[in-house]
């Protein structure tokens, strides 16, 4: 049997307000609340909410045969909870069907996997805790920010206990191989890999409404025929795309919702199933190991990380950000931690990109800034103020190792004080009970104590003197 594995990405960054040099040290609030509210509310009502209703109908009408997966960043969840709480409710309703899987990722949609393994692990845990809290699921399959993947990342993901990961079916990695199989990591052979079928995914995401496309118009029966015509031994077609495909990238007027709703009917006629990533990994064995020595992603023809870390501006900002990660992890300041997550979001680095895509579009076309340099300056002003706040708690003049040792001592002392306070409270309770004539608690406590060693002759003689 052939199957389709759908996964949808939902992510929105916390966009920064215009933050000038003279704001450093004076203004500790960094976000454009108006833009964040307007954008996520608009996208949710045009895309997320109607798409959720569509998927719920598809699940019910197919007798729960239709299944999908979601990867939702922590920054998106925070905004949706704040501005569009009805989306969280509709997603919970989807989750209750048992036909929806939630994937793991970094909480802040960050690039931490490329520069800070400890922060990477912390963000994954924070994200998974959030998913568990909201939707009652513990993610089992990992999907990194922008599908970034390498052998080193595979080793970290496997060490966290994940059985599978999702990434791109990049040609420079696959060569002649097809993405329509389950593979395994050469660095961590027990970690299975699901690879995006870029051609079939982009047919929906980007080409669906393009009248100049030679396959236009795309209908559900035609699309399913394409999938059915793939070689019989190719059992899994991974269709990975942004959730904004429905209603935002492809407007409702294009017929994208009707196209999607018709897929299960035509898939059933061709004996094609729908599986979640976990199901796929459980049912299919890996056919080969893949080695990815250098980080790759879904972006551009090169499928590398240059859209985020391809120039001096981006690398300077990235280096400066993670130079303070150790100190931020040590602090207990909730607001500082919140800003730390939001400042790591990959979008901030994407806005600094100076590359042109293969289609000639400059990446900064998707940026709220006029130029990549303005994006860099605004971000670095914000980061400078953030570093001032971190330094107020943990001065940069103290080495990380020295700071670690100092904080370990403080924490150990805190534990000792807590233990002593507990003993004092217990003694007070016993004294109160004794005053009331109840000596049993004291006797019980005395019996628990180890018996005293008998005094030696020497000690007895000393006492006699």
GROMACS .gro file of C-alpha atoms in nm:
model
  465
    1UNK     CA    1   0.000   0.000   0.000
    2UNK     CA    2   0.114   0.352  -0.081
    3UNK     CA    3   0.057   0.632   0.172
    4UNK     CA    4   0.067   1.010   0.198
    5UNK     CA    5   0.222   1.179   0.503
    6UNK     CA    6   0.101   1.538   0.546
    7UNK     CA    7   0.270   1.776   0.787
    8UNK     CA    8   0.195   2.147   0.822
    9UNK     CA    9   0.421   2.411   0.972
   10UNK     CA   10   0.276   2.697   1.178
   11UNK     CA   11   0.517   2.969   1.282
   12UNK     CA   12   0.499   3.342   1.345
   13UNK     CA   13   0.783   3.548   1.497
   14UNK     CA   14   0.747   3.825   1.750
   15UNK     CA   15   0.828   4.118   1.519
   16UNK     CA   16   1.049   4.389   1.666
   17UNK     CA   17   0.947   4.753   1.680
   18UNK     CA   18   1.177   5.027   1.551
   19UNK     CA   19   1.440   5.036   1.823
   20UNK     CA   20   1.698   5.315   1.803
   21UNK     CA   21   2.045   5.346   1.951
   22UNK     CA   22   1.923   5.598   2.211
   23UNK     CA   23   1.666   5.345   2.337
   24UNK     CA   24   1.942   5.117   2.464
   25UNK     CA   25   1.933   5.114   2.843
   26UNK     CA   26   1.608   5.310   2.854
   27UNK     CA   27   1.346   5.091   2.688
   28UNK     CA   28   1.333   4.718   2.761
   29UNK     CA   29   1.023   4.639   2.555
   30UNK     CA   30   1.115   4.533   2.202
   31UNK     CA   31   0.801   4.424   2.015
   32UNK     CA   32   0.562   4.572   1.762
   33UNK     CA   33   0.241   4.460   1.929
   34UNK     CA   34   0.019   4.619   1.666
   35UNK     CA   35   0.189   4.432   1.379
   36UNK     CA   36   0.201   4.104   1.571
   37UNK     CA   37  -0.169   4.125   1.658
   38UNK     CA   38  -0.277   4.232   1.308
   39UNK     CA   39  -0.072   3.973   1.120
   40UNK     CA   40  -0.153   3.665   1.324
   41UNK     CA   41  -0.521   3.758   1.355
   42UNK     CA   42  -0.549   3.812   0.979
   43UNK     CA   43  -0.368   3.489   0.891
   44UNK     CA   44  -0.563   3.289   1.151
   45UNK     CA   45  -0.900   3.401   1.014
   46UNK     CA   46  -0.802   3.365   0.649
   47UNK     CA   47  -0.604   3.044   0.686
   48UNK     CA   48  -0.561   2.862   1.017
   49UNK     CA   49  -0.922   2.859   1.139
   50UNK     CA   50  -1.093   2.766   0.809
   51UNK     CA   51  -0.818   2.509   0.743
   52UNK     CA   52  -0.877   2.351   1.085
   53UNK     CA   53  -1.248   2.329   1.009
   54UNK     CA   54  -1.166   2.173   0.672
   55UNK     CA   55  -0.937   1.909   0.826
   56UNK     CA   56  -1.193   1.823   1.093
   57UNK     CA   57  -1.454   1.764   0.823
   58UNK     CA   58  -1.207   1.551   0.623
   59UNK     CA   59  -1.128   1.337   0.927
   60UNK     CA   60  -1.496   1.280   1.006
   61UNK     CA   61  -1.603   1.219   0.645
   62UNK     CA   62  -1.322   0.970   0.588
   63UNK     CA   63  -1.408   0.772   0.899
   64UNK     CA   64  -1.084   0.887   1.061
   65UNK     CA   65  -0.878   0.750   0.773
   66UNK     CA   66  -0.740   1.095   0.694
   67UNK     CA   67  -0.447   1.190   0.919
   68UNK     CA   68  -0.206   1.484   0.943
   69UNK     CA   69   0.075   1.624   1.157
   70UNK     CA   70   0.157   1.975   1.277
   71UNK     CA   71   0.476   2.148   1.383
   72UNK     CA   72   0.385   2.467   1.573
   73UNK     CA   73   0.657   2.692   1.716
   74UNK     CA   74   0.635   2.818   2.073
   75UNK     CA   75   0.635   3.180   1.955
   76UNK     CA   76   0.333   3.108   1.733
   77UNK     CA   77   0.150   2.932   2.018
   78UNK     CA   78   0.209   3.228   2.250
   79UNK     CA   79   0.063   3.474   1.998
   80UNK     CA   80  -0.229   3.248   1.914
   81UNK     CA   81  -0.310   3.206   2.284
   82UNK     CA   82  -0.302   3.584   2.327
   83UNK     CA   83  -0.470   3.710   2.009
   84UNK     CA   84  -0.667   3.415   1.864
   85UNK     CA   85  -0.754   3.180   2.154
   86UNK     CA   86  -1.030   3.020   1.945
   87UNK     CA   87  -0.757   2.865   1.730
   88UNK     CA   88  -0.619   2.678   2.032
   89UNK     CA   89  -0.969   2.545   2.101
   90UNK     CA   90  -1.012   2.430   1.741
   91UNK     CA   91  -0.671   2.263   1.746
   92UNK     CA   92  -0.764   2.080   2.067
   93UNK     CA   93  -1.076   1.954   1.891
   94UNK     CA   94  -0.858   1.825   1.607
   95UNK     CA   95  -0.622   1.661   1.854
   96UNK     CA   96  -0.914   1.483   2.023
   97UNK     CA   97  -0.988   1.291   1.700
   98UNK     CA   98  -0.669   1.086   1.743
   99UNK     CA   99  -0.582   1.159   1.379
  100UNK     CA  100  -0.345   1.449   1.443
  101UNK     CA  101   0.016   1.424   1.553
  102UNK     CA  102   0.221   1.710   1.695
  103UNK     CA  103   0.589   1.721   1.607
  104UNK     CA  104   0.876   1.848   1.818
  105UNK     CA  105   1.084   2.152   1.730
  106UNK     CA  106   1.269   2.439   1.900
  107UNK     CA  107   1.045   2.662   2.111
  108UNK     CA  108   1.169   2.987   1.959
  109UNK     CA  109   1.203   2.852   1.603
  110UNK     CA  110   1.572   2.913   1.656
  111UNK     CA  111   1.903   2.828   1.490
  112UNK     CA  112   2.044   2.696   1.819
  113UNK     CA  113   2.119   2.354   1.664
  114UNK     CA  114   2.392   2.528   1.462
  115UNK     CA  115   2.574   2.690   1.750
  116UNK     CA  116   2.466   2.591   2.099
  117UNK     CA  117   2.380   2.225   2.171
  118UNK     CA  118   2.280   2.294   2.530
  119UNK     CA  119   2.039   2.569   2.429
  120UNK     CA  120   1.909   2.348   2.149
  121UNK     CA  121   1.817   2.073   2.397
  122UNK     CA  122   1.660   2.325   2.637
  123UNK     CA  123   1.443   2.474   2.362
  124UNK     CA  124   1.324   2.135   2.241
  125UNK     CA  125   1.223   2.041   2.595
  126UNK     CA  126   1.043   2.373   2.646
  127UNK     CA  127   0.853   2.326   2.320
  128UNK     CA  128   0.751   1.969   2.398
  129UNK     CA  129   0.633   2.068   2.745
  130UNK     CA  130   0.414   2.335   2.583
  131UNK     CA  131   0.263   2.084   2.339
  132UNK     CA  132   0.195   1.843   2.624
  133UNK     CA  133   0.032   2.119   2.829
  134UNK     CA  134  -0.197   2.239   2.547
  135UNK     CA  135  -0.276   1.924   2.350
  136UNK     CA  136  -0.191   1.633   2.579
  137UNK     CA  137   0.066   1.480   2.344
  138UNK     CA  138   0.435   1.413   2.392
  139UNK     CA  139   0.605   1.461   2.052
  140UNK     CA  140   0.790   1.155   1.920
  141UNK     CA  141   0.923   1.284   1.587
  142UNK     CA  142   1.151   1.586   1.553
  143UNK     CA  143   1.139   1.860   1.292
  144UNK     CA  144   1.408   2.127   1.317
  145UNK     CA  145   1.372   2.495   1.232
  146UNK     CA  146   1.359   2.541   0.853
  147UNK     CA  147   1.415   2.163   0.819
  148UNK     CA  148   1.783   2.220   0.907
  149UNK     CA  149   1.959   1.887   0.945
  150UNK     CA  150   2.310   1.739   0.957
  151UNK     CA  151   2.489   1.437   1.103
  152UNK     CA  152   2.578   1.638   1.415
  153UNK     CA  153   2.216   1.743   1.463
  154UNK     CA  154   2.104   1.383   1.410
  155UNK     CA  155   2.326   1.270   1.697
  156UNK     CA  156   2.179   1.536   1.928
  157UNK     CA  157   1.822   1.450   1.828
  158UNK     CA  158   1.882   1.077   1.883
  159UNK     CA  159   2.034   1.151   2.224
  160UNK     CA  160   1.710   1.329   2.321
  161UNK     CA  161   1.523   1.004   2.264
  162UNK     CA  162   1.350   1.073   1.932
  163UNK     CA  163   1.302   0.779   1.698
  164UNK     CA  164   1.259   0.988   1.384
  165UNK     CA  165   1.329   1.325   1.225
  166UNK     CA  166   1.194   1.519   0.929
  167UNK     CA  167   1.408   1.706   0.677
  168UNK     CA  168   1.432   1.794   0.308
  169UNK     CA  169   1.488   1.548   0.025
  170UNK     CA  170   1.776   1.758  -0.111
  171UNK     CA  171   1.920   1.638  -0.441
  172UNK     CA  172   2.281   1.690  -0.335
  173UNK     CA  173   2.222   1.442  -0.051
  174UNK     CA  174   1.998   1.191  -0.226
  175UNK     CA  175   2.168   1.189  -0.566
  176UNK     CA  176   1.979   0.932  -0.773
  177UNK     CA  177   1.773   0.811  -0.476
  178UNK     CA  178   1.405   0.895  -0.429
  179UNK     CA  179   1.267   1.085  -0.126
  180UNK     CA  180   0.972   0.842  -0.120
  181UNK     CA  181   1.133   0.599   0.124
  182UNK     CA  182   1.223   0.592   0.491
  183UNK     CA  183   1.595   0.643   0.546
  184UNK     CA  184   1.823   0.636   0.852
  185UNK     CA  185   2.097   0.865   0.976
  186UNK     CA  186   2.450   0.739   0.923
  187UNK     CA  187   2.555   0.923   1.241
  188UNK     CA  188   2.272   0.771   1.449
  189UNK     CA  189   2.144   0.460   1.266
  190UNK     CA  190   1.846   0.416   1.499
  191UNK     CA  191   1.714   0.758   1.397
  192UNK     CA  192   1.481   0.721   1.098
  193UNK     CA  193   1.437   1.002   0.847
  194UNK     CA  194   1.134   1.123   0.652
  195UNK     CA  195   1.227   1.337   0.351
  196UNK     CA  196   1.013   1.606   0.192
  197UNK     CA  197   0.901   1.542  -0.165
  198UNK     CA  198   0.971   1.900  -0.273
  199UNK     CA  199   0.818   1.873  -0.619
  200UNK     CA  200   0.478   1.742  -0.507
  201UNK     CA  201   0.472   1.968  -0.199
  202UNK     CA  202   0.551   2.283  -0.399
  203UNK     CA  203   0.289   2.191  -0.660
  204UNK     CA  204   0.033   2.269  -0.390
  205UNK     CA  205   0.215   2.543  -0.196
  206UNK     CA  206   0.348   2.758  -0.479
  207UNK     CA  207   0.221   2.644  -0.820
  208UNK     CA  208  -0.142   2.558  -0.750
  209UNK     CA  209  -0.290   2.888  -0.877
  210UNK     CA  210  -0.023   2.978  -1.135
  211UNK     CA  211  -0.191   2.993  -1.480
  212UNK     CA  212   0.152   2.981  -1.650
  213UNK     CA  213   0.227   2.640  -1.498
  214UNK     CA  214   0.202   2.363  -1.758
  215UNK     CA  215  -0.005   2.147  -1.519
  216UNK     CA  216  -0.258   2.422  -1.441
  217UNK     CA  217  -0.529   2.377  -1.329
  218UNK     CA  218  -0.440   2.120  -1.067
  219UNK     CA  219  -0.730   1.895  -0.967
  220UNK     CA  220  -0.748   1.636  -0.689
  221UNK     CA  221  -0.787   1.339  -0.924
  222UNK     CA  222  -0.491   1.451  -1.137
  223UNK     CA  223  -0.275   1.498  -0.827
  224UNK     CA  224  -0.363   1.157  -0.683
  225UNK     CA  225  -0.290   1.001  -1.024
  226UNK     CA  226   0.061   1.148  -1.008
  227UNK     CA  227   0.116   0.989  -0.667
  228UNK     CA  228  -0.033   0.655  -0.775
  229UNK     CA  229   0.195   0.649  -1.081
  230UNK     CA  230   0.515   0.658  -0.874
  231UNK     CA  231   0.700   0.324  -0.864
  232UNK     CA  232   0.516   0.064  -0.659
  233UNK     CA  233   0.807   0.012  -0.420
  234UNK     CA  234   0.802   0.383  -0.325
  235UNK     CA  235   0.558   0.355  -0.038
  236UNK     CA  236   0.552   0.697   0.129
  237UNK     CA  237   0.496   1.043  -0.022
  238UNK     CA  238   0.591   1.314   0.228
  239UNK     CA  239   0.402   1.637   0.164
  240UNK     CA  240   0.544   1.906   0.392
  241UNK     CA  241   0.426   2.268   0.367
  242UNK     CA  242   0.333   2.586   0.552
  243UNK     CA  243  -0.022   2.590   0.686
  244UNK     CA  244  -0.067   2.936   0.530
  245UNK     CA  245  -0.086   2.752   0.196
  246UNK     CA  246  -0.459   2.730   0.263
  247UNK     CA  247  -0.618   3.072   0.238
  248UNK     CA  248  -0.304   3.288   0.250
  249UNK     CA  249  -0.042   3.169  -0.003
  250UNK     CA  250  -0.327   3.023  -0.208
  251UNK     CA  251  -0.640   3.233  -0.163
  252UNK     CA  252  -0.973   3.065  -0.096
  253UNK     CA  253  -1.089   3.185  -0.440
  254UNK     CA  254  -0.833   2.957  -0.610
  255UNK     CA  255  -1.029   2.650  -0.497
  256UNK     CA  256  -0.749   2.528  -0.268
  257UNK     CA  257  -0.993   2.419   0.006
  258UNK     CA  258  -1.211   2.223  -0.237
  259UNK     CA  259  -0.899   2.063  -0.385
  260UNK     CA  260  -0.780   1.948  -0.044
  261UNK     CA  261  -1.122   1.816   0.065
  262UNK     CA  262  -1.144   1.601  -0.248
  263UNK     CA  263  -0.809   1.426  -0.196
  264UNK     CA  264  -0.928   1.148   0.044
  265UNK     CA  265  -1.202   1.035  -0.196
  266UNK     CA  266  -0.967   0.995  -0.493
  267UNK     CA  267  -0.693   0.848  -0.270
  268UNK     CA  268  -0.935   0.578  -0.153
  269UNK     CA  269  -1.011   0.484  -0.515
  270UNK     CA  270  -0.636   0.430  -0.573
  271UNK     CA  271  -0.587   0.244  -0.241
  272UNK     CA  272  -0.368   0.524  -0.105
  273UNK     CA  273  -0.372   0.576   0.273
  274UNK     CA  274  -0.287   0.873   0.496
  275UNK     CA  275  -0.034   0.816   0.776
  276UNK     CA  276   0.113   1.035   1.047
  277UNK     CA  277   0.495   1.052   1.072
  278UNK     CA  278   0.496   0.818   1.374
  279UNK     CA  279   0.278   0.567   1.191
  280UNK     CA  280   0.506   0.581   0.889
  281UNK     CA  281   0.818   0.517   1.096
  282UNK     CA  282   0.646   0.231   1.274
  283UNK     CA  283   0.522   0.059   0.958
  284UNK     CA  284   0.819   0.106   0.725
  285UNK     CA  285   1.181   0.003   0.757
  286UNK     CA  286   1.465   0.228   0.647
  287UNK     CA  287   1.612   0.134   0.310
  288UNK     CA  288   1.952   0.303   0.346
  289UNK     CA  289   2.159   0.536   0.561
  290UNK     CA  290   2.215   0.898   0.462
  291UNK     CA  291   2.522   1.101   0.549
  292UNK     CA  292   2.483   1.479   0.575
  293UNK     CA  293   2.819   1.622   0.687
  294UNK     CA  294   2.715   1.986   0.640
  295UNK     CA  295   2.386   2.146   0.753
  296UNK     CA  296   2.111   2.153   0.492
  297UNK     CA  297   1.763   2.307   0.486
  298UNK     CA  298   1.459   2.342   0.259
  299UNK     CA  299   1.565   2.685   0.127
  300UNK     CA  300   1.686   2.786  -0.220
  301UNK     CA  301   1.845   2.567  -0.482
  302UNK     CA  302   2.151   2.515  -0.262
  303UNK     CA  303   1.939   2.372   0.023
  304UNK     CA  304   2.189   2.512   0.274
  305UNK     CA  305   2.171   2.756   0.567
  306UNK     CA  306   2.294   3.064   0.379
  307UNK     CA  307   1.952   3.230   0.388
  308UNK     CA  308   2.007   3.276   0.764
  309UNK     CA  309   2.385   3.265   0.810
  310UNK     CA  310   2.524   3.354   0.468
  311UNK     CA  311   2.677   3.698   0.523
  312UNK     CA  312   2.884   3.893   0.776
  313UNK     CA  313   2.583   4.074   0.921
  314UNK     CA  314   2.403   3.750   1.003
  315UNK     CA  315   2.710   3.579   1.144
  316UNK     CA  316   2.799   3.877   1.362
  317UNK     CA  317   2.447   3.888   1.506
  318UNK     CA  318   2.443   3.510   1.557
  319UNK     CA  319   2.781   3.510   1.733
  320UNK     CA  320   2.685   3.802   1.957
  321UNK     CA  321   2.353   3.643   2.053
  322UNK     CA  322   2.493   3.309   2.160
  323UNK     CA  323   2.794   3.461   2.339
  324UNK     CA  324   2.563   3.521   2.637
  325UNK     CA  325   2.360   3.199   2.626
  326UNK     CA  326   2.535   3.048   2.929
  327UNK     CA  327   2.446   3.348   3.144
  328UNK     CA  328   2.083   3.355   3.032
  329UNK     CA  329   2.041   2.987   3.117
  330UNK     CA  330   2.171   3.052   3.467
  331UNK     CA  331   1.923   3.328   3.547
  332UNK     CA  332   1.570   3.288   3.685
  333UNK     CA  333   1.429   3.613   3.544
  334UNK     CA  334   1.107   3.515   3.361
  335UNK     CA  335   1.100   3.825   3.138
  336UNK     CA  336   1.466   3.784   3.044
  337UNK     CA  337   1.402   3.421   2.947
  338UNK     CA  338   1.098   3.520   2.741
  339UNK     CA  339   1.294   3.782   2.546
  340UNK     CA  340   1.577   3.533   2.498
  341UNK     CA  341   1.345   3.287   2.326
  342UNK     CA  342   1.199   3.554   2.102
  343UNK     CA  343   1.533   3.702   2.000
  344UNK     CA  344   1.659   3.362   1.882
  345UNK     CA  345   1.387   3.327   1.616
  346UNK     CA  346   1.536   3.254   1.273
  347UNK     CA  347   1.325   3.522   1.103
  348UNK     CA  348   1.543   3.798   1.251
  349UNK     CA  349   1.844   3.653   1.067
  350UNK     CA  350   1.643   3.588   0.750
  351UNK     CA  351   1.559   3.960   0.731
  352UNK     CA  352   1.934   4.033   0.709
  353UNK     CA  353   1.976   3.810   0.402
  354UNK     CA  354   2.129   3.972   0.090
  355UNK     CA  355   2.087   3.673  -0.140
  356UNK     CA  356   1.865   3.643  -0.447
  357UNK     CA  357   1.657   3.331  -0.489
  358UNK     CA  358   1.666   3.126  -0.807
  359UNK     CA  359   1.353   3.308  -0.928
  360UNK     CA  360   1.527   3.643  -0.890
  361UNK     CA  361   1.333   3.754  -0.581
  362UNK     CA  362   1.543   3.908  -0.305
  363UNK     CA  363   1.489   3.736   0.030
  364UNK     CA  364   1.440   4.074   0.197
  365UNK     CA  365   1.119   4.106  -0.008
  366UNK     CA  366   0.957   3.918   0.282
  367UNK     CA  367   1.107   4.150   0.543
  368UNK     CA  368   0.939   4.438   0.730
  369UNK     CA  369   1.263   4.634   0.685
  370UNK     CA  370   1.364   4.840   0.381
  371UNK     CA  371   1.711   4.682   0.365
  372UNK     CA  372   1.900   4.394   0.527
  373UNK     CA  373   2.132   4.651   0.688
  374UNK     CA  374   1.837   4.820   0.860
  375UNK     CA  375   1.724   4.479   0.984
  376UNK     CA  376   2.074   4.421   1.124
  377UNK     CA  377   2.095   4.762   1.294
  378UNK     CA  378   1.753   4.731   1.456
  379UNK     CA  379   1.824   4.379   1.580
  380UNK     CA  380   2.168   4.471   1.716
  381UNK     CA  381   2.025   4.771   1.904
  382UNK     CA  382   1.770   4.542   2.069
  383UNK     CA  383   2.038   4.281   2.141
  384UNK     CA  384   2.265   4.545   2.294
  385UNK     CA  385   1.995   4.644   2.542
  386UNK     CA  386   1.925   4.279   2.618
  387UNK     CA  387   2.295   4.219   2.689
  388UNK     CA  388   2.295   4.519   2.927
  389UNK     CA  389   2.013   4.355   3.120
  390UNK     CA  390   2.195   4.022   3.132
  391UNK     CA  391   2.515   4.189   3.248
  392UNK     CA  392   2.328   4.360   3.533
  393UNK     CA  393   2.260   4.014   3.673
  394UNK     CA  394   2.580   3.840   3.570
  395UNK     CA  395   2.867   4.078   3.480
  396UNK     CA  396   3.061   3.982   3.167
  397UNK     CA  397   3.385   4.043   3.361
  398UNK     CA  398   3.324   3.713   3.543
  399UNK     CA  399   3.423   3.406   3.342
  400UNK     CA  400   3.153   3.148   3.272
  401UNK     CA  401   3.337   2.878   3.467
  402UNK     CA  402   3.377   3.104   3.770
  403UNK     CA  403   3.011   3.208   3.748
  404UNK     CA  404   2.902   2.846   3.723
  405UNK     CA  405   3.104   2.749   4.031
  406UNK     CA  406   2.966   3.045   4.227
  407UNK     CA  407   2.605   2.968   4.137
  408UNK     CA  408   2.653   2.598   4.216
  409UNK     CA  409   2.776   2.697   4.564
  410UNK     CA  410   2.478   2.928   4.613
  411UNK     CA  411   2.233   2.660   4.502
  412UNK     CA  412   2.393   2.401   4.732
  413UNK     CA  413   2.368   2.644   5.023
  414UNK     CA  414   2.004   2.709   4.938
  415UNK     CA  415   1.936   2.335   4.952
  416UNK     CA  416   2.109   2.309   5.292
  417UNK     CA  417   1.905   2.603   5.426
  418UNK     CA  418   1.587   2.442   5.297
  419UNK     CA  419   1.675   2.115   5.471
  420UNK     CA  420   1.754   2.293   5.796
  421UNK     CA  421   1.427   2.487   5.780
  422UNK     CA  422   1.243   2.158   5.734
  423UNK     CA  423   1.414   2.011   6.045
  424UNK     CA  424   1.335   2.325   6.248
  425UNK     CA  425   0.968   2.304   6.146
  426UNK     CA  426   0.958   1.939   6.249
  427UNK     CA  427   1.115   2.016   6.586
  428UNK     CA  428   0.863   2.295   6.649
  429UNK     CA  429   0.579   2.055   6.575
  430UNK     CA  430   0.722   1.799   6.819
  431UNK     CA  431   0.768   2.061   7.092
  432UNK     CA  432   0.408   2.180   7.055
  433UNK     CA  433   0.280   1.824   7.078
  434UNK     CA  434   0.502   1.756   7.379
  435UNK     CA  435   0.363   2.061   7.558
  436UNK     CA  436   0.017   1.918   7.498
  437UNK     CA  437   0.123   1.596   7.673
  438UNK     CA  438   0.175   1.387   7.361
  439UNK     CA  439   0.529   1.248   7.375
  440UNK     CA  440   0.479   0.982   7.108
  441UNK     CA  441   0.612   1.192   6.815
  442UNK     CA  442   0.930   1.269   7.006
  443UNK     CA  443   0.981   0.903   7.099
  444UNK     CA  444   0.924   0.803   6.738
  445UNK     CA  445   1.181   1.053   6.619
  446UNK     CA  446   1.431   0.940   6.883
  447UNK     CA  447   1.387   0.577   6.775
  448UNK     CA  448   1.468   0.671   6.415
  449UNK     CA  449   1.802   0.824   6.514
  450UNK     CA  450   2.106   0.595   6.502
  451UNK     CA  451   2.219   0.463   6.838
  452UNK     CA  452   2.511   0.649   6.994
  453UNK     CA  453   2.840   0.464   7.016
  454UNK     CA  454   2.942   0.365   7.369
  455UNK     CA  455   3.211   0.588   7.512
  456UNK     CA  456   3.562   0.446   7.504
  457UNK     CA  457   3.764   0.400   7.825
  458UNK     CA  458   3.966   0.701   7.739
  459UNK     CA  459   3.656   0.919   7.697
  460UNK     CA  460   3.506   0.768   8.019
  461UNK     CA  461   3.825   0.848   8.217
  462UNK     CA  462   3.824   1.202   8.082
  463UNK     CA  463   3.464   1.243   8.196
  464UNK     CA  464   3.552   1.110   8.543
  465UNK     CA  465   3.826   1.373   8.578
   0.00000   0.00000   0.00000
